[in-house]
Structure formats: C-alpha cells, structure tokens
Amino acid sequence: MSDIQTSTTDEIRLYAARHGLTGLPEDQFSRLSELAQTVRAAGLALPRMPSEEDEPAHLFTVTALRDPK
C-alpha cells in the first residue's frame, strides 16, 4: 500500500524529502500535490497477488531425471 495518504503540499514536501527530492521549486511541489491522489488511486487499482503463499509453485515437484540409455 502506498504511503501517500493525503495530498496536501506539506505532506508532499515531506514525502519528497524522504525520497531525496529537496530544493524543488514551489510550482513542482504544487504539481506533485495535484497528482498524488490520482497516482495513488492508479497504484491501488493494480491487481496484486493476495498472498505470496497463494502461488502455483507449491503444486510442482521435481521429478527424477530419466536414464538416457
């Protein structure tokens, strides 16, 4: 789940600082704030596997190699 919960400019400024984006012009922080909710909604809409344990890999077993003779 995304760690962007709100789209206020102050929250975006803190989020950007955590990711090394310091010293950006004020208009870029405003634009990031405008886009934050849309990006968050798009990320949450991506289908994800419910659990790492719910995969078909546990159904497969390694069989012994046949003798090529």
Tab-separated table of N, CA and C in Angstrom:
chain	number	residue	atom	x	y	z
A	1	MET	N	0.840	-1.182	0.000
A	1	MET	CA	0.000	0.000	0.000
A	1	MET	C	0.877	1.235	0.000
A	2	SER	N	0.415	2.246	-0.671
A	2	SER	CA	1.165	3.481	-0.787
A	2	SER	C	1.255	4.187	0.557
A	3	ASP	N	2.354	4.915	0.761
A	3	ASP	CA	2.464	5.677	1.993
A	3	ASP	C	2.010	7.123	1.814
A	4	ILE	N	1.462	7.470	0.658
A	4	ILE	CA	0.862	8.788	0.460
A	4	ILE	C	-0.604	8.681	0.858
A	5	GLN	N	-0.963	9.275	1.977
A	5	GLN	CA	-2.335	9.213	2.446
A	5	GLN	C	-3.091	10.499	2.163
A	6	THR	N	-2.405	11.633	2.126
A	6	THR	CA	-3.049	12.905	1.846
A	6	THR	C	-2.297	13.590	0.722
A	7	SER	N	-2.930	14.587	0.152
A	7	SER	CA	-2.288	15.267	-0.963
A	7	SER	C	-2.018	16.735	-0.661
A	8	THR	N	-1.873	17.092	0.613
A	8	THR	CA	-1.539	18.479	0.919
A	8	THR	C	-0.097	18.745	0.503
A	9	THR	N	0.195	19.988	0.227
A	9	THR	CA	1.536	20.344	-0.218
A	9	THR	C	2.573	20.034	0.854
A	10	ASP	N	2.215	20.218	2.128
A	10	ASP	CA	3.164	19.914	3.209
A	10	ASP	C	3.474	18.420	3.258
A	11	GLU	N	2.449	17.578	3.096
A	11	GLU	CA	2.673	16.133	3.089
A	11	GLU	C	3.535	15.720	1.897
A	12	ILE	N	3.270	16.313	0.743
A	12	ILE	CA	4.050	16.002	-0.452
A	12	ILE	C	5.493	16.449	-0.260
A	13	ARG	N	5.688	17.587	0.373
A	13	ARG	CA	7.045	18.081	0.638
A	13	ARG	C	7.808	17.092	1.529
A	14	LEU	N	7.156	16.569	2.561
A	14	LEU	CA	7.794	15.579	3.433
A	14	LEU	C	8.071	14.271	2.691
A	15	TYR	N	7.120	13.847	1.882
A	15	TYR	CA	7.290	12.631	1.087
A	15	TYR	C	8.465	12.778	0.118
A	16	ALA	N	8.536	13.918	-0.538
A	16	ALA	CA	9.632	14.165	-1.479
A	16	ALA	C	10.973	14.206	-0.757
A	17	ALA	N	11.019	14.795	0.415
A	17	ALA	CA	12.271	14.858	1.180
A	17	ALA	C	12.733	13.463	1.589
A	18	ARG	N	11.785	12.583	1.940
A	18	ARG	CA	12.156	11.206	2.298
A	18	ARG	C	12.797	10.481	1.125
A	19	HIS	N	12.460	10.896	-0.089
A	19	HIS	CA	12.990	10.247	-1.284
A	19	HIS	C	14.081	11.066	-1.962
A	20	GLY	N	14.636	12.033	-1.236
A	20	GLY	CA	15.779	12.784	-1.729
A	20	GLY	C	15.460	13.930	-2.662
A	21	LEU	N	14.199	14.312	-2.775
A	21	LEU	CA	13.827	15.412	-3.659
A	21	LEU	C	13.709	16.698	-2.852
A	22	THR	N	14.840	17.292	-2.565
A	22	THR	CA	14.838	18.556	-1.826
A	22	THR	C	15.229	19.675	-2.771
A	23	GLY	N	14.815	20.870	-2.445
A	23	GLY	CA	15.171	22.027	-3.246
A	23	GLY	C	14.376	22.183	-4.528
A	24	LEU	N	13.238	21.519	-4.617
A	24	LEU	CA	12.400	21.680	-5.806
A	24	LEU	C	11.695	23.031	-5.761
A	25	PRO	N	11.421	23.611	-6.913
A	25	PRO	CA	10.644	24.860	-6.939
A	25	PRO	C	9.232	24.629	-6.406
A	26	GLU	N	8.630	25.689	-5.885
A	26	GLU	CA	7.299	25.589	-5.278
A	26	GLU	C	6.249	25.091	-6.263
A	27	ASP	N	6.358	25.469	-7.536
A	27	ASP	CA	5.365	25.023	-8.513
A	27	ASP	C	5.429	23.518	-8.741
A	28	GLN	N	6.605	22.921	-8.575
A	28	GLN	CA	6.705	21.464	-8.717
A	28	GLN	C	6.077	20.739	-7.535
A	29	PHE	N	6.211	21.291	-6.331
A	29	PHE	CA	5.528	20.708	-5.181
A	29	PHE	C	4.018	20.815	-5.355
A	30	SER	N	3.555	21.915	-5.895
A	30	SER	CA	2.118	22.072	-6.142
A	30	SER	C	1.630	21.042	-7.147
A	31	ARG	N	2.402	20.830	-8.195
A	31	ARG	CA	2.009	19.849	-9.217
A	31	ARG	C	2.025	18.434	-8.642
A	32	LEU	N	3.045	18.113	-7.836
A	32	LEU	CA	3.081	16.795	-7.187
A	32	LEU	C	1.863	16.597	-6.292
A	33	SER	N	1.470	17.657	-5.610
A	33	SER	CA	0.294	17.576	-4.745
A	33	SER	C	-0.973	17.328	-5.556
A	34	GLU	N	-1.075	17.965	-6.721
A	34	GLU	CA	-2.238	17.755	-7.581
A	34	GLU	C	-2.313	16.312	-8.087
A	35	LEU	N	-1.176	15.740	-8.391
A	35	LEU	CA	-1.141	14.404	-8.990
A	35	LEU	C	-1.144	13.259	-7.969
A	36	ALA	N	-0.889	13.552	-6.717
A	36	ALA	CA	-0.684	12.495	-5.718
A	36	ALA	C	-1.878	11.552	-5.594
A	37	GLN	N	-3.085	12.088	-5.506
A	37	GLN	CA	-4.259	11.231	-5.329
A	37	GLN	C	-4.518	10.381	-6.563
A	38	THR	N	-4.306	10.942	-7.747
A	38	THR	CA	-4.511	10.186	-8.974
A	38	THR	C	-3.507	9.039	-9.072
A	39	VAL	N	-2.268	9.329	-8.742
A	39	VAL	CA	-1.227	8.302	-8.789
A	39	VAL	C	-1.497	7.226	-7.741
A	40	ARG	N	-1.923	7.634	-6.561
A	40	ARG	CA	-2.242	6.669	-5.502
A	40	ARG	C	-3.399	5.766	-5.926
A	41	ALA	N	-4.434	6.347	-6.495
A	41	ALA	CA	-5.591	5.561	-6.945
A	41	ALA	C	-5.191	4.584	-8.044
A	42	ALA	N	-4.341	5.030	-8.958
A	42	ALA	CA	-3.888	4.143	-10.029
A	42	ALA	C	-3.059	2.992	-9.471
A	43	GLY	N	-2.214	3.283	-8.505
A	43	GLY	CA	-1.397	2.231	-7.896
A	43	GLY	C	-2.226	1.221	-7.127
A	44	LEU	N	-3.241	1.705	-6.422
A	44	LEU	CA	-4.096	0.794	-5.661
A	44	LEU	C	-4.987	-0.045	-6.576
A	45	ALA	N	-5.225	0.424	-7.792
A	45	ALA	CA	-6.076	-0.311	-8.729
A	45	ALA	C	-5.341	-1.456	-9.416
A	46	LEU	N	-4.018	-1.488	-9.310
A	46	LEU	CA	-3.261	-2.564	-9.937
A	46	LEU	C	-3.560	-3.889	-9.253
A	47	PRO	N	-3.839	-4.933	-10.021
A	47	PRO	CA	-4.114	-6.227	-9.392
A	47	PRO	C	-2.846	-6.799	-8.768
A	48	ARG	N	-2.984	-7.299	-7.584
A	48	ARG	CA	-1.848	-7.889	-6.874
A	48	ARG	C	-2.250	-9.254	-6.339
A	49	MET	N	-1.255	-10.115	-6.178
A	49	MET	CA	-1.491	-11.422	-5.596
A	49	MET	C	-1.873	-11.216	-4.123
A	50	PRO	N	-2.929	-11.834	-3.651
A	50	PRO	CA	-3.357	-11.616	-2.274
A	50	PRO	C	-2.318	-12.037	-1.238
A	51	SER	N	-1.554	-13.042	-1.526
A	51	SER	CA	-0.553	-13.512	-0.587
A	51	SER	C	0.572	-14.166	-1.368
A	52	GLU	N	1.779	-14.049	-0.846
A	52	GLU	CA	2.910	-14.702	-1.508
A	52	GLU	C	2.782	-16.223	-1.460
A	53	GLU	N	2.004	-16.729	-0.526
A	53	GLU	CA	1.835	-18.170	-0.406
A	53	GLU	C	0.794	-18.716	-1.380
A	54	ASP	N	0.007	-17.858	-1.994
A	54	ASP	CA	-1.015	-18.283	-2.947
A	54	ASP	C	-0.452	-18.285	-4.360
A	55	GLU	N	0.438	-19.162	-4.610
A	55	GLU	CA	1.031	-19.264	-5.934
A	55	GLU	C	1.093	-20.730	-6.341
A	56	PRO	N	1.159	-21.009	-7.619
A	56	PRO	CA	1.157	-22.401	-8.057
A	56	PRO	C	2.477	-23.133	-7.823
A	57	ALA	N	3.516	-22.428	-7.385
A	57	ALA	CA	4.824	-23.076	-7.242
A	57	ALA	C	4.789	-24.251	-6.260
A	58	HIS	N	3.954	-24.183	-5.245
A	58	HIS	CA	3.922	-25.277	-4.279
A	58	HIS	C	3.255	-26.536	-4.855
A	59	LEU	N	2.631	-26.438	-6.019
A	59	LEU	CA	1.997	-27.596	-6.632
A	59	LEU	C	2.973	-28.438	-7.439
A	60	PHE	N	4.106	-27.863	-7.810
A	60	PHE	CA	5.052	-28.551	-8.669
A	60	PHE	C	6.087	-29.291	-7.845
A	61	THR	N	6.449	-30.461	-8.327
A	61	THR	CA	7.511	-31.223	-7.676
A	61	THR	C	8.576	-31.555	-8.719
A	62	VAL	N	9.779	-31.705	-8.246
A	62	VAL	CA	10.883	-32.046	-9.135
A	62	VAL	C	10.894	-33.561	-9.293
A	63	THR	N	10.876	-34.014	-10.517
A	63	THR	CA	10.908	-35.456	-10.766
A	63	THR	C	12.337	-35.865	-11.109
A	64	ALA	N	12.613	-37.113	-10.877
A	64	ALA	CA	13.948	-37.647	-11.172
A	64	ALA	C	14.181	-37.659	-12.690
A	65	LEU	N	15.406	-37.417	-13.080
A	65	LEU	CA	15.742	-37.457	-14.499
A	65	LEU	C	15.714	-38.899	-14.991
A	66	ARG	N	15.243	-39.079	-16.221
A	66	ARG	CA	15.225	-40.422	-16.802
A	66	ARG	C	16.614	-40.792	-17.270
A	67	ASP	N	16.903	-42.040	-17.185
A	67	ASP	CA	18.198	-42.535	-17.651
A	67	ASP	C	18.204	-42.503	-19.176
A	68	PRO	N	19.152	-41.760	-19.804
A	68	PRO	CA	19.139	-41.612	-21.259
A	68	PRO	C	19.599	-42.853	-22.014
A	69	LYS	N	19.925	-43.945	-21.362
A	69	LYS	CA	20.444	-45.140	-22.038
A	69	LYS	C	19.394	-45.913	-22.742
